[in-house]
Tab-separated table of C-alpha atoms and ligand atoms in Angstrom:
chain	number	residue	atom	x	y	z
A	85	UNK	CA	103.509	107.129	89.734
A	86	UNK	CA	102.994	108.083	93.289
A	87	UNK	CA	105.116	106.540	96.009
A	88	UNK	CA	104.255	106.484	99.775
A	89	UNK	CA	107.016	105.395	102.211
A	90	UNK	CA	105.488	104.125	105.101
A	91	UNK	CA	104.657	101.800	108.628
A	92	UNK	CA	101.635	100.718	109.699
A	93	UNK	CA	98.529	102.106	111.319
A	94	UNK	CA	98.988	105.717	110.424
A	95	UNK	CA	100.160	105.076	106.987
A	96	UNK	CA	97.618	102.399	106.108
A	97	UNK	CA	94.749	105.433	107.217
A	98	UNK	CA	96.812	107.572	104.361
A	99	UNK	CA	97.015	104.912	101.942
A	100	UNK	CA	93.464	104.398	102.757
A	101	UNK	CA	92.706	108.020	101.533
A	102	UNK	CA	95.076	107.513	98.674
A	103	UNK	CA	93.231	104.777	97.051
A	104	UNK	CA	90.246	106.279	96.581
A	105	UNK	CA	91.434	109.151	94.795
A	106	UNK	CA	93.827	107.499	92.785
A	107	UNK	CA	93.721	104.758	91.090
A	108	UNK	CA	95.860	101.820	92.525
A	109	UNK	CA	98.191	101.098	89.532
A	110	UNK	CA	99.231	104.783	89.944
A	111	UNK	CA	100.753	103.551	93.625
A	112	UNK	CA	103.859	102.040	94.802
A	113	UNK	CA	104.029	101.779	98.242
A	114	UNK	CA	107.495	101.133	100.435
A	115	UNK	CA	107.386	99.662	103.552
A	116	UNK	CA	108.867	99.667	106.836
A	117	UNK	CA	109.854	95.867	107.401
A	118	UNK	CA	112.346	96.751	110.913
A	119	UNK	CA	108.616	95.667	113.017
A	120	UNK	CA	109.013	91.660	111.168
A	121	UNK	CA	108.743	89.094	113.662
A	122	UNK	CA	109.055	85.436	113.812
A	123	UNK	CA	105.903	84.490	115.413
A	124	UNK	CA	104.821	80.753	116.233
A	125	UNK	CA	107.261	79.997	113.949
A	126	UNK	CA	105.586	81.987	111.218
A	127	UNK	CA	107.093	84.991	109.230
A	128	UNK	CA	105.443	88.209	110.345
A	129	UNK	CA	105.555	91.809	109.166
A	130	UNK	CA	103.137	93.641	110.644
A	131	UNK	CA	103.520	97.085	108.353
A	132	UNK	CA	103.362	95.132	105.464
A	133	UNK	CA	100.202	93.380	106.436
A	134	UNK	CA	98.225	96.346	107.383
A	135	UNK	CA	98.968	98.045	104.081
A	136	UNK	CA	98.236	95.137	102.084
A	137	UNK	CA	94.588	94.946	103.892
A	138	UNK	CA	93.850	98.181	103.447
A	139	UNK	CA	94.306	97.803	99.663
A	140	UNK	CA	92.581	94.857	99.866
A	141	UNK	CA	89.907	96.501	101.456
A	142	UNK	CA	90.166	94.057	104.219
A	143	UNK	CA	91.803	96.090	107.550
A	144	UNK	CA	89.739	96.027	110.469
A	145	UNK	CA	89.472	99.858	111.079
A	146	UNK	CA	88.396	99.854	114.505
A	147	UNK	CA	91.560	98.119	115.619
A	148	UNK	CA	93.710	99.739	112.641
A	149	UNK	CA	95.404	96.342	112.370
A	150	UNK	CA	94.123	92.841	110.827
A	151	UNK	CA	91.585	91.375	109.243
A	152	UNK	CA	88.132	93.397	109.456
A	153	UNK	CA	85.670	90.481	111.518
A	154	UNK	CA	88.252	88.195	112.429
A	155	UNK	CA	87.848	85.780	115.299
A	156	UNK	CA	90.820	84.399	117.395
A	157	UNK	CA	89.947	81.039	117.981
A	158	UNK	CA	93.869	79.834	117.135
A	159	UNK	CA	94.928	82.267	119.793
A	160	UNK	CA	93.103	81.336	122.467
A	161	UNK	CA	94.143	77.379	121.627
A	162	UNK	CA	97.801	78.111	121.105
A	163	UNK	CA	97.458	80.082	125.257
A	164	UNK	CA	95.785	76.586	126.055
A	165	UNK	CA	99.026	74.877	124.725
A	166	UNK	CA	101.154	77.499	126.763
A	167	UNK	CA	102.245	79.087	123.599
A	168	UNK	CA	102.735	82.822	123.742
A	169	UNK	CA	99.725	85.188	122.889
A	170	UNK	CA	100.702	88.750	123.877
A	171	UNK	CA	101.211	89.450	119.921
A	172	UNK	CA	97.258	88.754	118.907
A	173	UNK	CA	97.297	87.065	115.314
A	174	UNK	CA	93.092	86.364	113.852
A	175	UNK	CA	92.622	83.543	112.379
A	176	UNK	CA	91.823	84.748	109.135
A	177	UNK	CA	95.135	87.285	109.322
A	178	UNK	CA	96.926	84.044	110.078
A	179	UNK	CA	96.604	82.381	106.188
A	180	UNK	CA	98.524	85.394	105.443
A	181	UNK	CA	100.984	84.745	107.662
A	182	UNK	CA	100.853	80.422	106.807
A	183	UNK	CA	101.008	81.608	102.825
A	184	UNK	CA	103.812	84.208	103.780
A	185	UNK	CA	106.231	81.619	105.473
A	186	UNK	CA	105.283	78.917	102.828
A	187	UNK	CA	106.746	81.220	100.265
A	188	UNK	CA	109.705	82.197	101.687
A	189	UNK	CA	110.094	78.288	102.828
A	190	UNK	CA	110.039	77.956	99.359
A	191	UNK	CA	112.846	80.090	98.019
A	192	UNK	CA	111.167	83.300	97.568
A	193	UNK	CA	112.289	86.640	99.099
A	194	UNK	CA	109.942	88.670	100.607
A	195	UNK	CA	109.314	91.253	97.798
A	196	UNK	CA	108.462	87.677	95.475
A	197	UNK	CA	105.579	86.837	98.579
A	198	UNK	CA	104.202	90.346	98.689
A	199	UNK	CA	103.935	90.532	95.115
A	200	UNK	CA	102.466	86.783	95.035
A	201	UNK	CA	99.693	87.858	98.070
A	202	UNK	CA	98.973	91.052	96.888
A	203	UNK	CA	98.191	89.815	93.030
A	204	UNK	CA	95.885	87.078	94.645
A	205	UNK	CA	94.202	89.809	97.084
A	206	UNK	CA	93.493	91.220	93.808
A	207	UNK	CA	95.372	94.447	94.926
A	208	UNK	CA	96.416	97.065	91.606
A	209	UNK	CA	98.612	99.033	93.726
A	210	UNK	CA	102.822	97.492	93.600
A	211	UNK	CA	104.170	97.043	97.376
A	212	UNK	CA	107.390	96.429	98.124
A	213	UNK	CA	109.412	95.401	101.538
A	214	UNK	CA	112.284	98.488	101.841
A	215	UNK	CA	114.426	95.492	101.348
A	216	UNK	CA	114.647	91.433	101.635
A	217	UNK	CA	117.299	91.648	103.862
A	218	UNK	CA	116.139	91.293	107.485
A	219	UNK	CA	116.497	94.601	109.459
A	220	UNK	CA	115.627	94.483	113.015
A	221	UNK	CA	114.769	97.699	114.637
A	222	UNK	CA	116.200	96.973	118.321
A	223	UNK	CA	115.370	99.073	121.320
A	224	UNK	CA	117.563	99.505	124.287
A	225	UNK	CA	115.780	100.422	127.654
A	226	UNK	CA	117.047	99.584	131.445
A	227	UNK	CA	115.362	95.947	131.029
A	228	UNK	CA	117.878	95.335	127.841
A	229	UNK	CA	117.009	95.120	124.315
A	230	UNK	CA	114.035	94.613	122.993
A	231	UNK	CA	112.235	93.939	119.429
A	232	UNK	CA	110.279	96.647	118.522
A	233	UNK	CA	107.002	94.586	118.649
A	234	UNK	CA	108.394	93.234	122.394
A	235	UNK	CA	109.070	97.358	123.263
A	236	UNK	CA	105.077	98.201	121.705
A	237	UNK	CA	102.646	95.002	121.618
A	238	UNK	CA	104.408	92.809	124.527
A	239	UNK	CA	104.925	95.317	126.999
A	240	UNK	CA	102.801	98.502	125.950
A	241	UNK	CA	105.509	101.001	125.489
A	242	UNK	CA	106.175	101.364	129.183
A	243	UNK	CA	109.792	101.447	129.252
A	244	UNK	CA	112.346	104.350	129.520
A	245	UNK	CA	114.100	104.605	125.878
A	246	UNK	CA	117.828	104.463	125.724
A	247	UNK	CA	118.108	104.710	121.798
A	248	UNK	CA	116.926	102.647	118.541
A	249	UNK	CA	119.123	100.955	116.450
A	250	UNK	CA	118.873	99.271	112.973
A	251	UNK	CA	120.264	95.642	113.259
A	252	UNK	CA	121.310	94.753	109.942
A	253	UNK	CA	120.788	97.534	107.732
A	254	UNK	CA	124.338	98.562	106.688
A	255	UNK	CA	124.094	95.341	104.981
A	256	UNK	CA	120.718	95.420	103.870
A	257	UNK	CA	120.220	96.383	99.940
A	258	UNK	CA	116.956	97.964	98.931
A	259	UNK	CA	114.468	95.448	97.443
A	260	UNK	CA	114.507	95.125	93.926
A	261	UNK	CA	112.195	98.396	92.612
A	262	UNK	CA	112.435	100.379	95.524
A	263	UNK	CA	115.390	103.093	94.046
A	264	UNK	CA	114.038	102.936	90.474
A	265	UNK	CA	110.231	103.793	92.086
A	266	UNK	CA	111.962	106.651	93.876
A	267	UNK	CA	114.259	107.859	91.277
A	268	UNK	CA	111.087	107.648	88.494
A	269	UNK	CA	108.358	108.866	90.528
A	270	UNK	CA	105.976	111.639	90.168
A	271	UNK	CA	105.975	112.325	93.714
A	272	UNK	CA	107.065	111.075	96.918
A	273	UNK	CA	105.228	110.887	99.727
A	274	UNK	CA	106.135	110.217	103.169
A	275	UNK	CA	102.976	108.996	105.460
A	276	UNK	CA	102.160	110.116	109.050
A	277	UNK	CA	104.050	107.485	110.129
A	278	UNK	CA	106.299	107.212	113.222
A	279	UNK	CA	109.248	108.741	112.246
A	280	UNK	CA	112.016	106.888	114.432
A	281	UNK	CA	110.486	103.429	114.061
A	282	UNK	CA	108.523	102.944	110.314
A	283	UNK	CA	110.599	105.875	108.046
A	284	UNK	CA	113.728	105.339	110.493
A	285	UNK	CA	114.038	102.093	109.343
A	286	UNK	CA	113.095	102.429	105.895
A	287	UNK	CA	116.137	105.544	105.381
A	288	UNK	CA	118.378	103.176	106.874
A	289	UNK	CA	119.008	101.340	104.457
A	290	UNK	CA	122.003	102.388	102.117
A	291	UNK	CA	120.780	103.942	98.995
A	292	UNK	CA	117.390	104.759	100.222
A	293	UNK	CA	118.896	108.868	101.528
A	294	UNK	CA	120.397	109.218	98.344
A	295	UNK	CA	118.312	108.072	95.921
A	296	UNK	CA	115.573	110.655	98.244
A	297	UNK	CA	118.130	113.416	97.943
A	298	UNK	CA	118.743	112.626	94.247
A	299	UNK	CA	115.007	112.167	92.459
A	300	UNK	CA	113.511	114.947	90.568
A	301	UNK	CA	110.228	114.204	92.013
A	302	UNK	CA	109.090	116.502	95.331
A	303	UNK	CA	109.851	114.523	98.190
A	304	UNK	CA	106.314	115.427	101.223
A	305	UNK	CA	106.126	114.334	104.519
A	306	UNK	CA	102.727	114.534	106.580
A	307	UNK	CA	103.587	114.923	110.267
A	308	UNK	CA	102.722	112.432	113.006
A	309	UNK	CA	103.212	114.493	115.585
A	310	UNK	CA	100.262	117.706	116.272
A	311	UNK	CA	101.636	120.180	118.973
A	312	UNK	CA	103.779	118.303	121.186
A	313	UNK	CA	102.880	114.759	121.143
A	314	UNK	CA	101.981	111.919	118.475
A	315	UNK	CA	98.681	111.633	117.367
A	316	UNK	CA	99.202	107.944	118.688
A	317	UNK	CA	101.597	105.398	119.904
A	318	UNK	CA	105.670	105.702	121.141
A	319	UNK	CA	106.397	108.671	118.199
A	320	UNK	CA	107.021	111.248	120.512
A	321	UNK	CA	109.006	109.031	122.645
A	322	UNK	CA	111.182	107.558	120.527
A	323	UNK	CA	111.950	110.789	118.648
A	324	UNK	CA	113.266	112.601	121.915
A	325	UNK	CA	115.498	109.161	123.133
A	326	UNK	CA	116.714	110.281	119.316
A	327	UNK	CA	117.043	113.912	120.412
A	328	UNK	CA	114.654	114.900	117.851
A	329	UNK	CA	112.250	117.638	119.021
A	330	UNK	CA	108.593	116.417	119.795
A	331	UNK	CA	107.248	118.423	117.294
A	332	UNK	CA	106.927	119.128	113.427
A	333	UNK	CA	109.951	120.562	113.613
A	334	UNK	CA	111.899	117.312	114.938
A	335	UNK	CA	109.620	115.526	112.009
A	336	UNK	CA	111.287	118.451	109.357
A	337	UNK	CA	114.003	117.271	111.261
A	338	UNK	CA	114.192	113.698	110.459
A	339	UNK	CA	113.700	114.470	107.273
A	340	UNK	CA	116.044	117.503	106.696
A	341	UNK	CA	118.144	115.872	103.833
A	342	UNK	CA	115.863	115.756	101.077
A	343	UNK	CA	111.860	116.872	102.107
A	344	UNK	CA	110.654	119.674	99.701
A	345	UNK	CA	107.003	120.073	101.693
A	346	UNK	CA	105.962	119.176	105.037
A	347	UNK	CA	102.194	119.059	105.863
A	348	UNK	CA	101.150	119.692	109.239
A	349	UNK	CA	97.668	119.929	111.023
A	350	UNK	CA	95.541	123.291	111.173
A	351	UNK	CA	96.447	123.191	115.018
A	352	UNK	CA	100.288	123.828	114.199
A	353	UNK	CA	99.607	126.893	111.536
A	354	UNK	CA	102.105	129.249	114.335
A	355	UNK	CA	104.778	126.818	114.618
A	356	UNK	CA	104.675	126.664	110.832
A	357	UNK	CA	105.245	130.026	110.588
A	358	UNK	CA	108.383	129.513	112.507
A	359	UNK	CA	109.214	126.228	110.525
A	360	UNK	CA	108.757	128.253	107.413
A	361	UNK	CA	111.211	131.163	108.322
A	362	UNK	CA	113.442	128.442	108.806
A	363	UNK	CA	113.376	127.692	105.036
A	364	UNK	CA	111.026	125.093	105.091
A	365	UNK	CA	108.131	124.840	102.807
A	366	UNK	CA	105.206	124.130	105.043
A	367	UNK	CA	101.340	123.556	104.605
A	368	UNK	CA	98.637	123.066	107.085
A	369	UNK	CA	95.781	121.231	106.455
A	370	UNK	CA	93.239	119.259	108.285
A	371	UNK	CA	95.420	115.812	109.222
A	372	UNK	CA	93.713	113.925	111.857
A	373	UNK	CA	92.059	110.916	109.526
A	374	UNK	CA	89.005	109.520	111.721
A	375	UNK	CA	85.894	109.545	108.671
A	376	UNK	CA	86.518	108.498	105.007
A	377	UNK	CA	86.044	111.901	104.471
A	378	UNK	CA	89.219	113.173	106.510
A	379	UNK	CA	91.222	110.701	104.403
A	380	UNK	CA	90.834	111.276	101.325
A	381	UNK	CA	90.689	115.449	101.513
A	382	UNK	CA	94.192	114.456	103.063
A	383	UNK	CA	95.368	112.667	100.324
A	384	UNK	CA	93.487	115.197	97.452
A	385	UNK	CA	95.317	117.805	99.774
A	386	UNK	CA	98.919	116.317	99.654
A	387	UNK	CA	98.499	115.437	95.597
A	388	UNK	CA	97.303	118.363	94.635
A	389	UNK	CA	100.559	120.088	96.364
A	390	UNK	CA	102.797	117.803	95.148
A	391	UNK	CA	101.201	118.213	91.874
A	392	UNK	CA	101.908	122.432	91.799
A	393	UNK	CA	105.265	122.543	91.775
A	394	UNK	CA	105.464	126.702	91.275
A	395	UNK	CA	103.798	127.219	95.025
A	396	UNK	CA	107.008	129.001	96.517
A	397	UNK	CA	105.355	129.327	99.990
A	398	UNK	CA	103.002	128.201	102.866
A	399	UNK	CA	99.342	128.071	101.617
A	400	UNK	CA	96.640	127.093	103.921
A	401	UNK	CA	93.321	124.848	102.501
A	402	UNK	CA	90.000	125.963	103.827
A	403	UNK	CA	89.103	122.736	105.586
B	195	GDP	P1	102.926	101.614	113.130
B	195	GDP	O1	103.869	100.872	112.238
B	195	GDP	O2	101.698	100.828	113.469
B	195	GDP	O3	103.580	102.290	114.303
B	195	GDP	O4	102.295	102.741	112.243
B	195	GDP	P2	102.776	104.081	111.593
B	195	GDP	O5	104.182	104.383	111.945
B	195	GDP	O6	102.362	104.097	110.168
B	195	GDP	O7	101.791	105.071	112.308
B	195	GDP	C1	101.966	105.551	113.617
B	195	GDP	C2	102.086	107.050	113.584
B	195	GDP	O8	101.001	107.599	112.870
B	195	GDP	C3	102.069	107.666	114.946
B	195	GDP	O9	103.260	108.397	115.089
B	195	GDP	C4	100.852	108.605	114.959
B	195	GDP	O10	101.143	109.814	115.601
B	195	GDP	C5	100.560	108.791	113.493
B	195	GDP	N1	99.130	108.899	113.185
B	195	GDP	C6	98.190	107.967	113.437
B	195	GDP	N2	96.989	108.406	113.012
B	195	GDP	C7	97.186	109.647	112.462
B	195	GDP	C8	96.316	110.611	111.867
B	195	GDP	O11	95.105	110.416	111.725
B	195	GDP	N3	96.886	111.786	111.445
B	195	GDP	C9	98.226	112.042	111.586
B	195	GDP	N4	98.694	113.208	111.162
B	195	GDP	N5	99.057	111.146	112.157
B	195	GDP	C10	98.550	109.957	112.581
């Protein structure tokens, strides 16, 4: 079994790659849940949507989020009726959201509705919430706190970072699955997600470090950030408000306590020299993920590591 902690956009482009070179029931994905909003009344997690689309082979990939050919008739109609719209749902991405809520209405947690959504998506891969607990990333600029989604969607990352902070999660427990999947994988893999904000909150929650630090199974990261800056979105500035270097070495970093192999782009082979002095086992390979093509060599790239356990050092692929 393979499993992939990770957020949204980026990770959903690595799952993407994943999932055709794998087959799904080989998958168990963990996801960031810190982005969850309550939204027109209606439960949303954003991270957890995107990956289930994507192994639904239903995520728009031009906008990296929602439904592929939705139409946002509801949106415009809730604006006419003064309701907020700065968080843009489709309508077809809304039944997710309407079957979501009437779920957890219900009685279920949130690991019961993924399961329940992703079985009638038809989706083979397992996905599970980091926990069913509600964990609220928070971050603090000069206008106060915000929601992540407030901090991003609403108002476009424009604001000076303080810090990030966790609500909730020294009280959260990890969803049912999620240490056993670590403890009993083949591999884990950490997706170019955004460190701070979709694996922050995900190693936040007690048990998650340890059962990371613990497994037998090689624990890889692929890096978000090429040179000095994110490949896109508030990564790079998030990581310095949590005086983490902007580069693959503030990603090795983040994830000092238990990575075995980092994977960073072609562009950073120097800086992985430097990494790799360190003590670090490093690997550069072609990461930017724009064709089908990209993706997958990605993910055949990252297995196939993972996979060779003897490699001592830094190798580079001839993509
Ligand atoms: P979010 O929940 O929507 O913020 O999504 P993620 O955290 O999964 O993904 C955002 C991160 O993915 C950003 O830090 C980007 O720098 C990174 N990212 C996006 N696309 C790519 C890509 O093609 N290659 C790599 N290496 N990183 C990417």
């Amino acid at each position: 079994m393979i499993v992939v902690l990770t957020g949204g956009t980026g990770g959903a482009k690595f799952v993407d790659g994943l999932r055709h070179v794998i087959p799904q029931k080989e998958l168990t994905i963990i996801v960031n849940t810190g982005d969850d909003l309550d939204w027109w009344g209606l439960y949303v997690s954003p991270d957890l949507d995107s990956i289930t689309y994507v192994l639904a082979d239903r995520l728009s990939s031009e906008r990296g989020w929602g439904v592929r050919g939705d139409t946002f008739f509801c949106l415009q109609t809730m604006g006419d009726l003064g309701q907020p719209t700065w968080f843009h749902t489709g309508d077809r991405d809304l039944a997710l959201h309407l079957v979501r809520s009437k779920l957890i209405h219900e009685g279920r947690t949130l690991a019961e509705a993924t399961v329940e959504i992703a079985n009638k998506f038809g989706i083979g891969a397992r996905i599970l919430p980091m926990s069913n607990a509600r964990v609220e990333t928070r971050v603090d600029t000069p206008v106060g706190e915000l929601s992540f989604e407030e901090y991003f969607v609403q108002r476009w990352y424009q604001d000076p970072v303080k810090s990030v902070r966790f609500a909730g999660a020294t009280e959260a427990k990890p969803a049912p699955g999620v240490l056993d999947a670590i403890m009993s994988a083949g591999a884990v893999l950490i997706a170019p997600s955004n460190p701070v904000t979709s694996i922050g909150p995900i190693l936040a929650v007690p048990g998650i470090v340890a059962a990371l630090k613990r497994t037998r199974a090689p624990v890889a990261a692929v890096s978000p950030i090429i040179g000095a800056s994110a490949v896109s979105g508030p990564a790079g500035i998030l990581m310095t408000a949590q005086k983490l270097p902007v580069s693959i070495t503030g990603v090795a970093q983040a994830y000092k306590e238990f990575l075995d192999i980092l994977i960073v782009d072609h562009q950073d082979a120097k800086a992985a020299k430097d990494l790799q002095r360190a003590g670090v086992r490093v690997h550069s390979a072609h990461t930017i993920m724009r064709t089908m093509q990209d993706k997958t060599q990605l993910a055949r790239t990252v297995l196939s590591l993972v996979a060779s356990k003897n490699t001592a050092h830094a190798a580079s692929d001839p993509s």
